[in-house]
PDB file of C-alpha atoms and ligand atoms in Angstrom:
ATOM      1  CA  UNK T   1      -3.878 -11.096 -17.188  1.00 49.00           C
ATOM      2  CA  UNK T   2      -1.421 -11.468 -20.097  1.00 50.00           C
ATOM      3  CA  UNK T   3       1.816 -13.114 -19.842  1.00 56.00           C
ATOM      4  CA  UNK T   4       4.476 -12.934 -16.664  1.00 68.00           C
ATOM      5  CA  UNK T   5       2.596 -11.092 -13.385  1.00 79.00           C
ATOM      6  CA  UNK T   6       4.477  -7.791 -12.461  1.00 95.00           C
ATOM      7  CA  UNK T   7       3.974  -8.773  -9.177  1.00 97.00           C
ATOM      8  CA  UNK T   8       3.579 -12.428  -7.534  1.00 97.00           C
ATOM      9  CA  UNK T   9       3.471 -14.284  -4.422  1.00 97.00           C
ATOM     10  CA  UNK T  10       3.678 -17.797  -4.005  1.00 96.00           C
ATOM     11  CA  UNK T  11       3.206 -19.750  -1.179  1.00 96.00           C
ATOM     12  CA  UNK T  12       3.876 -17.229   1.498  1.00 97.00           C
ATOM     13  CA  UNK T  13       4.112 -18.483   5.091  1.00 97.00           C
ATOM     14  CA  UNK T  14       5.069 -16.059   7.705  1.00 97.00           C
ATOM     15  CA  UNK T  15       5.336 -17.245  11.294  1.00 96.00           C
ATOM     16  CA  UNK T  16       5.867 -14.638  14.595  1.00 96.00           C
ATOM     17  CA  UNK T  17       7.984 -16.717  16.843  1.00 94.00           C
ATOM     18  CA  UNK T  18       6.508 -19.702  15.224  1.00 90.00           C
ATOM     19  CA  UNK T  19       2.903 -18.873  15.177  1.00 95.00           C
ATOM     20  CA  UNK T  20       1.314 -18.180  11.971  1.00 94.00           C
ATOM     21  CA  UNK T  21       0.505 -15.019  10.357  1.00 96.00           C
ATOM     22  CA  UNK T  22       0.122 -15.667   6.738  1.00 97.00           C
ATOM     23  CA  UNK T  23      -0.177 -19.138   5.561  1.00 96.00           C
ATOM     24  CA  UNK T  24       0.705 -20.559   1.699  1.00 96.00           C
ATOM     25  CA  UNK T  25      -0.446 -17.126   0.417  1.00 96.00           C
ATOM     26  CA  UNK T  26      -0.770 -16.759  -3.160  1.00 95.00           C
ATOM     27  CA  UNK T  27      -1.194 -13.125  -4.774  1.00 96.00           C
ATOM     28  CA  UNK T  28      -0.636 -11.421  -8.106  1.00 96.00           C
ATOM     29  CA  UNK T  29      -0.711  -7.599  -9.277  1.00 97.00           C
ATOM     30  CA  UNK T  30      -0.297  -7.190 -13.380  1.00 95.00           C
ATOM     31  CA  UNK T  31       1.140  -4.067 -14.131  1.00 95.00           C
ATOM     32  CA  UNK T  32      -1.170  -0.875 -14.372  1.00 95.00           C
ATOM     33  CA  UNK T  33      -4.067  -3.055 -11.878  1.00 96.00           C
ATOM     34  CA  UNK T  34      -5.232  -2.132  -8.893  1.00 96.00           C
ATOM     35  CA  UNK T  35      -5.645  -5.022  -6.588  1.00 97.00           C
ATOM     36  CA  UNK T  36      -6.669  -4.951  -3.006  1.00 96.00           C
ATOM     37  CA  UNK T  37      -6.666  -7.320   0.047  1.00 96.00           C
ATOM     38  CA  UNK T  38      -9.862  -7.135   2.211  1.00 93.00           C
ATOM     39  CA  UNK T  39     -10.375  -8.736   5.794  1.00 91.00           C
ATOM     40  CA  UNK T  40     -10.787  -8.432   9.563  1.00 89.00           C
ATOM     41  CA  UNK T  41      -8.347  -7.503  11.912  1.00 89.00           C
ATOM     42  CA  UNK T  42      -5.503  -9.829  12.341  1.00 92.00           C
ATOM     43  CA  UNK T  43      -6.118 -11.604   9.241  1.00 93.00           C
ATOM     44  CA  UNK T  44      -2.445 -11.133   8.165  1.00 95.00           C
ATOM     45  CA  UNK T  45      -2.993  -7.860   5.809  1.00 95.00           C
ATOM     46  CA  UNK T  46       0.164  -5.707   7.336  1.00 95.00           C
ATOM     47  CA  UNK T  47       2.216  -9.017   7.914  1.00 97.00           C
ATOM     48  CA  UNK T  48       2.004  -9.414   3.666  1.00 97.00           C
ATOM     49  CA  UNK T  49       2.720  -5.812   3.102  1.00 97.00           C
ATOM     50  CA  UNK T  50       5.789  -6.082   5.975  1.00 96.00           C
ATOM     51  CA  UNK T  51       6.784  -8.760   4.036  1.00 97.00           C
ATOM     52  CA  UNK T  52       7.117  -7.790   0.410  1.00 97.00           C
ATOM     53  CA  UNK T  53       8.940  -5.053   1.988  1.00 95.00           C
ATOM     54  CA  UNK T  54      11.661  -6.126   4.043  1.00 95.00           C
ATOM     55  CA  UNK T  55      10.215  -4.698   7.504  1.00 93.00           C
ATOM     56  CA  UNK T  56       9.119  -7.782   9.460  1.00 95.00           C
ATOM     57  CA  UNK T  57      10.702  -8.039  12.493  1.00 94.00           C
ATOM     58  CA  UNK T  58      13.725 -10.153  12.876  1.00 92.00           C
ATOM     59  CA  UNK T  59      12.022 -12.790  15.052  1.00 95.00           C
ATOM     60  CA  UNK T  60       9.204 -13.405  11.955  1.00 95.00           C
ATOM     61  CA  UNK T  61       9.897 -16.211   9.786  1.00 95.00           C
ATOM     62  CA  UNK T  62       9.406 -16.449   6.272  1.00 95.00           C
ATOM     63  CA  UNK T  63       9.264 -18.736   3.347  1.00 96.00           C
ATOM     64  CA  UNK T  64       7.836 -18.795  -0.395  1.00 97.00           C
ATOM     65  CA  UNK T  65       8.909 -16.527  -3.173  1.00 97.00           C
ATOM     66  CA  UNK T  66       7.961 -12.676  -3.719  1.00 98.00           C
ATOM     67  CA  UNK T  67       8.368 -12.384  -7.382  1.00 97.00           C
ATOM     68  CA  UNK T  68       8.811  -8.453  -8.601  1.00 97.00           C
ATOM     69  CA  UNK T  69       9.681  -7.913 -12.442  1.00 96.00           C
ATOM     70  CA  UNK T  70      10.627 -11.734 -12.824  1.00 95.00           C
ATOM     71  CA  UNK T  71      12.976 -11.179  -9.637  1.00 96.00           C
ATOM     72  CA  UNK T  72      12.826 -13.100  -6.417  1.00 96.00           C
ATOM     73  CA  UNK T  73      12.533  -9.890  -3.794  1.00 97.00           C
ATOM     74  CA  UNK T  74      11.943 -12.008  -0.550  1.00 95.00           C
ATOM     75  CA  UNK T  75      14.464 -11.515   2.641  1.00 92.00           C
ATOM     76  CA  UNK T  76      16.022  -8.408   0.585  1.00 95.00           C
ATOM     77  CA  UNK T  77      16.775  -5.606   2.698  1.00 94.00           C
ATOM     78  CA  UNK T  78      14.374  -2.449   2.733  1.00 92.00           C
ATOM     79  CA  UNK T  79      16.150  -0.334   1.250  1.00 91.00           C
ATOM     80  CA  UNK T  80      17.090  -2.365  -1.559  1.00 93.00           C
ATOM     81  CA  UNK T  81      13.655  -2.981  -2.218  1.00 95.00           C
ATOM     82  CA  UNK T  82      12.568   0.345  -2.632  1.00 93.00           C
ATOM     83  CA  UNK T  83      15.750   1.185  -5.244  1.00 92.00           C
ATOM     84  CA  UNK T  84      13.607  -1.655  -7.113  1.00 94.00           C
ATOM     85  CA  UNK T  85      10.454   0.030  -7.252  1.00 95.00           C
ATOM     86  CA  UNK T  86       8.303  -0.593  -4.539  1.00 96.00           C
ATOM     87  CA  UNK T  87       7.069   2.175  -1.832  1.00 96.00           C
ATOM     88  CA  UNK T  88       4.312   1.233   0.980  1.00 95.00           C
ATOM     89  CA  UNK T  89       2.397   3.827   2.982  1.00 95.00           C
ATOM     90  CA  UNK T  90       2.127   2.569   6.444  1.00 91.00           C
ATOM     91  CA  UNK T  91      -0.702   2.123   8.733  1.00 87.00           C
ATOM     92  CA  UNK T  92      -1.021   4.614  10.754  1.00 79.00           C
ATOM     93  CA  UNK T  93       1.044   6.954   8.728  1.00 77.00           C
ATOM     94  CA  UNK T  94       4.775   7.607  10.704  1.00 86.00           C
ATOM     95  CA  UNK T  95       5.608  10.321   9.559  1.00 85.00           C
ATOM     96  CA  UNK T  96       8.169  12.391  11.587  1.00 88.00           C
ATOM     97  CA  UNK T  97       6.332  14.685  13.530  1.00 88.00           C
ATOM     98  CA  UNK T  98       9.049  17.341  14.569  1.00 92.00           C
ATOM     99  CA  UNK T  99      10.835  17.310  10.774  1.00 93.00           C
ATOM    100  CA  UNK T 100       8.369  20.194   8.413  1.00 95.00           C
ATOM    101  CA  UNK T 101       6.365  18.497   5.772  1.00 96.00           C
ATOM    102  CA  UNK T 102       9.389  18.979   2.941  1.00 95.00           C
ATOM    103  CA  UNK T 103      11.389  17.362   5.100  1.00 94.00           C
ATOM    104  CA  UNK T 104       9.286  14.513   5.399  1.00 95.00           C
ATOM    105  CA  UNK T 105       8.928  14.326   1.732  1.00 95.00           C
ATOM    106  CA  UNK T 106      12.673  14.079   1.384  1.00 93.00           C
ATOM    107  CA  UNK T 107      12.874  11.366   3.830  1.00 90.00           C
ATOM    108  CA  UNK T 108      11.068   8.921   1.295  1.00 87.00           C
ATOM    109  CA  UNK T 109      14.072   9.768  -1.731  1.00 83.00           C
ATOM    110  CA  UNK T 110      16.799   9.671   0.221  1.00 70.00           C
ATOM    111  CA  UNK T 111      17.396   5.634  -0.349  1.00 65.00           C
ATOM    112  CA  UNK T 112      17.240   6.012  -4.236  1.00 64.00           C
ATOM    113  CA  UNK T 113      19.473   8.879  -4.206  1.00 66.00           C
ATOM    114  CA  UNK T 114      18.318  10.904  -7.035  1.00 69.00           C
ATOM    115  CA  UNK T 115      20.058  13.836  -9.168  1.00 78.00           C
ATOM    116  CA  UNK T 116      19.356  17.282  -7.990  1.00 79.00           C
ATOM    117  CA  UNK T 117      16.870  18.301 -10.769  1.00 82.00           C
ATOM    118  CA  UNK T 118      15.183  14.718 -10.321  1.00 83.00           C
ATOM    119  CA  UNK T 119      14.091  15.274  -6.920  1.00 87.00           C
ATOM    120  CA  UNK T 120      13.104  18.672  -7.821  1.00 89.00           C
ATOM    121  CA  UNK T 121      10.639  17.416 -10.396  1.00 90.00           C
ATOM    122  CA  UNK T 122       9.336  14.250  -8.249  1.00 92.00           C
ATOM    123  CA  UNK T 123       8.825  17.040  -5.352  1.00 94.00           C
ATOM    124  CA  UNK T 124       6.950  19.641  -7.921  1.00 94.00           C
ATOM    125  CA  UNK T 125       4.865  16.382  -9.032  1.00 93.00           C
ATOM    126  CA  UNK T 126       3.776  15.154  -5.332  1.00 95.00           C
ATOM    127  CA  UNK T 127       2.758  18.699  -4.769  1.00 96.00           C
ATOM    128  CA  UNK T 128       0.710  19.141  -7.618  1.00 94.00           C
ATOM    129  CA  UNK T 129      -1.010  16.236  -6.227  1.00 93.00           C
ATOM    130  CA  UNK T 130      -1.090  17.791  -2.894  1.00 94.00           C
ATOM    131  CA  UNK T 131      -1.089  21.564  -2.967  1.00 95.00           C
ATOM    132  CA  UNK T 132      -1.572  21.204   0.680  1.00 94.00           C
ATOM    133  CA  UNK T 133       1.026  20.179   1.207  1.00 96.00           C
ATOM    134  CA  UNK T 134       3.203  23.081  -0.653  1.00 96.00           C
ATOM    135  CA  UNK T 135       1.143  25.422   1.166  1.00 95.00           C
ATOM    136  CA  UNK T 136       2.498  23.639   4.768  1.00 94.00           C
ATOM    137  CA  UNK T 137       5.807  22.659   3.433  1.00 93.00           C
ATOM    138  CA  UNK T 138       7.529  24.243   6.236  1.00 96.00           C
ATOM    139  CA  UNK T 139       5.196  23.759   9.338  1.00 93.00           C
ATOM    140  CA  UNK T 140       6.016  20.850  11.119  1.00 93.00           C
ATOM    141  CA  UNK T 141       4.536  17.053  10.099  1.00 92.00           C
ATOM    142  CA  UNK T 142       2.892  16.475  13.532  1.00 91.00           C
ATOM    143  CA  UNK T 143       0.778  19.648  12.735  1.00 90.00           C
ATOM    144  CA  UNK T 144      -0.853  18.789  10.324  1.00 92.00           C
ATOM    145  CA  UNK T 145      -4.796  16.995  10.254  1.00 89.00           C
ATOM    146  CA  UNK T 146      -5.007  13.002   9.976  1.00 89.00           C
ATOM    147  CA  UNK T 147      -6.222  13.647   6.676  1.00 90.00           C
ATOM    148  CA  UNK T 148      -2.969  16.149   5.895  1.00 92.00           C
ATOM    149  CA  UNK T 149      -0.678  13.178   7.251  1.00 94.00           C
ATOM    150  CA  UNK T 150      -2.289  10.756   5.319  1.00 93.00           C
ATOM    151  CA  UNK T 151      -1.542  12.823   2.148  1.00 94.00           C
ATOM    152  CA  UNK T 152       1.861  13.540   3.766  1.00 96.00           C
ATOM    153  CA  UNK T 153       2.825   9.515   3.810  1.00 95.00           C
ATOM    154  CA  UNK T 154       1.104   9.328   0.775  1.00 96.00           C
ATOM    155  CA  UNK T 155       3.867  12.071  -1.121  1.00 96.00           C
ATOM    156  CA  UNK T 156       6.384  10.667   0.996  1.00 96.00           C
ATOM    157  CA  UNK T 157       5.774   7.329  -0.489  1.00 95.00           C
ATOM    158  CA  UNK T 158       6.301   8.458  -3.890  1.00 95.00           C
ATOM    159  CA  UNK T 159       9.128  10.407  -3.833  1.00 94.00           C
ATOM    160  CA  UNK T 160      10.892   7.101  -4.521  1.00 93.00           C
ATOM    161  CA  UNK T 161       9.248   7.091  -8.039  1.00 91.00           C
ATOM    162  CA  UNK T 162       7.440   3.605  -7.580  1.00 94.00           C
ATOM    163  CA  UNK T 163       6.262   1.727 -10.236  1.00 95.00           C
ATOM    164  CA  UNK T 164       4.096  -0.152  -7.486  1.00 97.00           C
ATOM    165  CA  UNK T 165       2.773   1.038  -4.589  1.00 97.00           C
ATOM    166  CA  UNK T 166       1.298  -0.987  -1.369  1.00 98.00           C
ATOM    167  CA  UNK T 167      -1.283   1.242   1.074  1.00 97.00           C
ATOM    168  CA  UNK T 168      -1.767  -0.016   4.062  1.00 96.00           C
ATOM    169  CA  UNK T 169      -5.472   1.219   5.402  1.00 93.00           C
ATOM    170  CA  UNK T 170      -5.385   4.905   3.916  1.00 92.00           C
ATOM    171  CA  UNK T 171      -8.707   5.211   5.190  1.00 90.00           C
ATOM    172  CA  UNK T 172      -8.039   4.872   8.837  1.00 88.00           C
ATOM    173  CA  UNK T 173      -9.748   7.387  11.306  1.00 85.00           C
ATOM    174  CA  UNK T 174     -10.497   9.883   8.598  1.00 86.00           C
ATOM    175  CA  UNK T 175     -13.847  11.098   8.226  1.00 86.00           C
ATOM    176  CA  UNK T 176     -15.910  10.540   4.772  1.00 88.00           C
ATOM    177  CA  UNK T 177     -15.207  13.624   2.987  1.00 87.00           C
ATOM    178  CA  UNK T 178     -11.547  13.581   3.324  1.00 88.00           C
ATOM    179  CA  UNK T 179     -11.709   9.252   2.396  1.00 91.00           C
ATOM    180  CA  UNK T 180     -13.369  10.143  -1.086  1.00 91.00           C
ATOM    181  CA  UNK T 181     -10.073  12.653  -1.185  1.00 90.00           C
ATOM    182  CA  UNK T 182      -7.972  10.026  -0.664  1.00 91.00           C
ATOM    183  CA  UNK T 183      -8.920   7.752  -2.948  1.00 93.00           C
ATOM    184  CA  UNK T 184      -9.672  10.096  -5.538  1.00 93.00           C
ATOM    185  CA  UNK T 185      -6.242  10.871  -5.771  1.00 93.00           C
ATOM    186  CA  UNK T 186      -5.024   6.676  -5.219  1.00 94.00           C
ATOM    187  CA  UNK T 187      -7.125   6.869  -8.561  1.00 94.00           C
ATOM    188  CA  UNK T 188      -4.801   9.476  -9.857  1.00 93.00           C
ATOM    189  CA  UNK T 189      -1.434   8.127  -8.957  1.00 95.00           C
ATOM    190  CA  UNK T 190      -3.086   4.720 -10.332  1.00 96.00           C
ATOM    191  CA  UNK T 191      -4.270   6.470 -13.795  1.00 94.00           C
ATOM    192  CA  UNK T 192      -0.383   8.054 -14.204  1.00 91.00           C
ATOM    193  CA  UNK T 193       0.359   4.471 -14.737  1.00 92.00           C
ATOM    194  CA  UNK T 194       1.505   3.410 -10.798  1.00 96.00           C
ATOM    195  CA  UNK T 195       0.358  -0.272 -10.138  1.00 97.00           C
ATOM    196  CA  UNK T 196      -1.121  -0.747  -5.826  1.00 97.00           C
ATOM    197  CA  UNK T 197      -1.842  -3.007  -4.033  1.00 98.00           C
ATOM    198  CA  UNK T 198      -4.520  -1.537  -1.243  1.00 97.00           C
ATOM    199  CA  UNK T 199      -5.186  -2.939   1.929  1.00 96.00           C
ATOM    200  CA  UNK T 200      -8.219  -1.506   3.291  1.00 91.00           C
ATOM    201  CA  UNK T 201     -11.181  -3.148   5.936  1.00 83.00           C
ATOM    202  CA  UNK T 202     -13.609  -0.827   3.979  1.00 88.00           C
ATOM    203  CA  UNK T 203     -14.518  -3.136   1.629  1.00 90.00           C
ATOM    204  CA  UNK T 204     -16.514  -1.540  -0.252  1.00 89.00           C
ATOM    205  CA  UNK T 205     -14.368   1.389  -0.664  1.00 90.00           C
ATOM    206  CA  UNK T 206     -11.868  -0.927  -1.350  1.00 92.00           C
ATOM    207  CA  UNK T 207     -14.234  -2.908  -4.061  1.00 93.00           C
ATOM    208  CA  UNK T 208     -14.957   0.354  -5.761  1.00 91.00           C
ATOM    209  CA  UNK T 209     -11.181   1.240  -6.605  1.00 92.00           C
ATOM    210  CA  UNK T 210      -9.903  -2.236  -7.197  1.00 95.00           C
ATOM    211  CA  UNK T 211     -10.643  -4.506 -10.502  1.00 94.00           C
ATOM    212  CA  UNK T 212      -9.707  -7.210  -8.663  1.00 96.00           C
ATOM    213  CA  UNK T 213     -10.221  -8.647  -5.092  1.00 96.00           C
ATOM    214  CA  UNK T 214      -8.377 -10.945  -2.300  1.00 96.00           C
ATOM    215  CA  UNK T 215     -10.693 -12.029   0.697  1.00 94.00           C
ATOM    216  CA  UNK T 216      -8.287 -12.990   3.743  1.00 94.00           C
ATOM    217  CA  UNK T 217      -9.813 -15.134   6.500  1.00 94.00           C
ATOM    218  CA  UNK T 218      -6.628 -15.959   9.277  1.00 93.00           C
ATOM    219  CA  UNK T 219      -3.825 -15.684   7.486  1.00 94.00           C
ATOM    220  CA  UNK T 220      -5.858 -17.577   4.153  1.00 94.00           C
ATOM    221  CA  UNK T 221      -6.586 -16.477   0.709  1.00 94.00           C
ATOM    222  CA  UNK T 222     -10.709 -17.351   1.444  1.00 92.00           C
ATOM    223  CA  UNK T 223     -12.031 -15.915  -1.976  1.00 93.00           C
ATOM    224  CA  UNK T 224     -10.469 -14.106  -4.885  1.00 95.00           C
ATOM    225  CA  UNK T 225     -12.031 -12.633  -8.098  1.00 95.00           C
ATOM    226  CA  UNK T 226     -12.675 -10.117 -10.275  1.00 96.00           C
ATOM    227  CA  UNK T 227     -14.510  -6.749  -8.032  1.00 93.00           C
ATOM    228  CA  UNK T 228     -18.118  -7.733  -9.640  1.00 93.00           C
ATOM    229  CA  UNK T 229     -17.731 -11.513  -8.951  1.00 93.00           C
ATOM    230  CA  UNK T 230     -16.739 -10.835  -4.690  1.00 92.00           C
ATOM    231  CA  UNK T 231     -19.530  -7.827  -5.450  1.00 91.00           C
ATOM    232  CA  UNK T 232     -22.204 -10.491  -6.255  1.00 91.00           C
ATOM    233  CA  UNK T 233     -20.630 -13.054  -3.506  1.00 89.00           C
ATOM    234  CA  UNK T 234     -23.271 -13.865  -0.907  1.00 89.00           C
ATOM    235  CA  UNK T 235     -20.367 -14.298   1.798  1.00 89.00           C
ATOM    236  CA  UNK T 236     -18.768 -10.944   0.709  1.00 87.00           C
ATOM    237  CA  UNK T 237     -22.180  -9.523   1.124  1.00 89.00           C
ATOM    238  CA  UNK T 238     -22.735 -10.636   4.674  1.00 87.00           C
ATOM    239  CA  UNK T 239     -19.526 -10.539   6.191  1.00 85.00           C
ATOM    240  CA  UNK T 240     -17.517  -7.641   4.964  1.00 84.00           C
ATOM    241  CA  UNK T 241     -20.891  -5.119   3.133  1.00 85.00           C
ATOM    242  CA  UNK T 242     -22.685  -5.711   5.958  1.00 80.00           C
ATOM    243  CA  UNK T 243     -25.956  -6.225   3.694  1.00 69.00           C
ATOM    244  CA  UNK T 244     -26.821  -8.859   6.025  1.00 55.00           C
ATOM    245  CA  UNK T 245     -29.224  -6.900   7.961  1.00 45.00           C
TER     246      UNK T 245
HETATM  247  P1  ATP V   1      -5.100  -5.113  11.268  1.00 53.36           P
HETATM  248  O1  ATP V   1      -6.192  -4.745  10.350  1.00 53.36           O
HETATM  249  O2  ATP V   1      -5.514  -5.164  12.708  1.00 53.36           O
HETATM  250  O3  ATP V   1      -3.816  -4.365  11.043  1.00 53.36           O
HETATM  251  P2  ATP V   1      -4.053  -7.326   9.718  1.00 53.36           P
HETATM  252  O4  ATP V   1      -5.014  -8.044   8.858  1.00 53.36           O
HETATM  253  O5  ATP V   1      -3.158  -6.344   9.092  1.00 53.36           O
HETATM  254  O6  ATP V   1      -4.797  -6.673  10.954  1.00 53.36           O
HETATM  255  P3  ATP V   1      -1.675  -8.447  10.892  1.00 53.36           P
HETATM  256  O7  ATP V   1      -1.351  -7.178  11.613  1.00 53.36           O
HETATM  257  O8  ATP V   1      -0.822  -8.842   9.760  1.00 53.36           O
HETATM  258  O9  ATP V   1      -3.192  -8.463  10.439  1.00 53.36           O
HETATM  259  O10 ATP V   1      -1.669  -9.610  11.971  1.00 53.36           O
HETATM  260  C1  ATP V   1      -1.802 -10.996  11.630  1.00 53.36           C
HETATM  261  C2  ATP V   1      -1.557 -11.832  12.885  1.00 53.36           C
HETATM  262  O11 ATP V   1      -0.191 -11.709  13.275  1.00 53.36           O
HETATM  263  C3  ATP V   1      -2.384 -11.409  14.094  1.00 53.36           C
HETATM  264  O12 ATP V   1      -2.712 -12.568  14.816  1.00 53.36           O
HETATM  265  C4  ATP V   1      -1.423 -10.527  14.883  1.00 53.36           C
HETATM  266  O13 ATP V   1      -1.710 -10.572  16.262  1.00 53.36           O
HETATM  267  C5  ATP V   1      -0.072 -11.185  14.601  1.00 53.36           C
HETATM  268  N1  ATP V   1       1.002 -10.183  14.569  1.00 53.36           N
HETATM  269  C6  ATP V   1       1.071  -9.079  13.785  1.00 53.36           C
HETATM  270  N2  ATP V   1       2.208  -8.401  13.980  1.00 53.36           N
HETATM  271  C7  ATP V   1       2.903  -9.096  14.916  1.00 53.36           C
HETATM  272  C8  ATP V   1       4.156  -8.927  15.571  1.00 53.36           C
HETATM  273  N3  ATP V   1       4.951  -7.886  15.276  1.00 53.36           N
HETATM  274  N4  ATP V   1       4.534  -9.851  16.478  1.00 53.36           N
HETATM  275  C9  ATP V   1       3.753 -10.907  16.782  1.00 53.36           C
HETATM  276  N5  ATP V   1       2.552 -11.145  16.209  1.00 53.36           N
HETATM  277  C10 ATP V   1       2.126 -10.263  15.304  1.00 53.36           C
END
């Protein structure tokens, strides 16, 4: 990577009631990369993502510096950190079930307050990207299939215009066919110039979108690299391909 990082964390400690989540984390994106952050359950992947965003809750504790465009972002409040830039897709989707699907989309501008003819364009742009999602515009969210949310958060997401974008497991409880969807169109967004940061525990889902790689072990940056050097890694191998066997 050339020059300033887009994106940077440095030494990151988060604490829930004053047991750690995320210890002296360290983490860059350049702009235009696709980074992700592999690792088990609990290892501190959502408590990062909370973080950069503003939406930890108020008894977490937090300390280092979240560096976005040369600017320190950390304790700003959500919305303000969106208005600079920066969308995440949330586990597990939350979407508003009872609101239709345009009205979810809407929900995800509404804190950059765009110009009439703006939001008409970023809306005509998320549904080219999900015609689905045109089709449904007016059937309620919680209708739609898991894979139909996921694209649903997804659009949501980015009707805020981000110039970086943090995904929080888009893979979860979808079946195969609809994952490749998924990421096919992460690739997309990425290729239309959108910098993300992807959590994901499919590795090697995650491996195969991302040129480069963080390996979180309790809260710890355990390995990082470029995606063929953790591809090659005999502990990436074992523990999180599962080539063990
Ligand atoms: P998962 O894949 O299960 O979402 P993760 O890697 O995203 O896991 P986190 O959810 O960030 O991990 O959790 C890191 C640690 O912080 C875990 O020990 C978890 O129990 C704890 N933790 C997470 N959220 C909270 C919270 N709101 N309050 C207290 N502890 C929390």
């Amino acid at each position: 990577m050339n020059g300033k990082p887009f994106f940077e964390i440095r030494g990151l400690t988060c604490n829930y009631r004053g047991i750690p989540a995320v210890r002296d984390l360290r983490l860059s994106v350049g702009e235009g990369e696709i980074v992700t952050l592999i690792g088990n359950n609990g290892s501190g992947k959502t408590t990062i993502l909370s973080a950069v965003c503003g939406v930890l809750p108020d008894y977490a504790s937090l300390t280092g510096d979240i560096i976005f465009r040369g600017k320190q972002i950390r304790g700003l409040p959500s919305h303000e950190i969106v208005r600079r830039g920066i969308s995440l897709v949330p586990e597990g989707r939350r979407i508003f079930p009872q609101l239709c699907v345009e009205e979810n989309l809407l929900m995800g501008s509404y804190r950059r307050n765009p110009r009439k003819t703006e939001l008409k364009n970023t809306l005509d742009e998320v549904y080219r990207l999900f015609p689905i999602l045109q089709e449904r515009r007016h059937s309620p969210g919680g209708g739609l299939s898991g894979g139909q949310q996921q694209m649903l958060a997804i659009g949501r997401a980015l009707m805020a215009d981000p110039g970086f974008l943090l995904l929080d497991e888009p893979s979860l409880g979808l079946a195969p066919l609809l994952v490749q969807e998924i990421f096919e169109i992460i690739q997309r967004i990425h290729k239309k110039g959108t910098s993300i940061l992807l959590v994901e525990q499919n590795a090697r889902l995650a491996l195969k979108t991302a040129s480069r790689a963080y390996v979180l072990e309790k809260g710890r940056t355990a390995l990082e690299g470029p995606r063929e050097e953790l591809l090659q890694n005999k502990k990436v191998r074992d523990i999180y391909l599962g080539e063990s066997f």
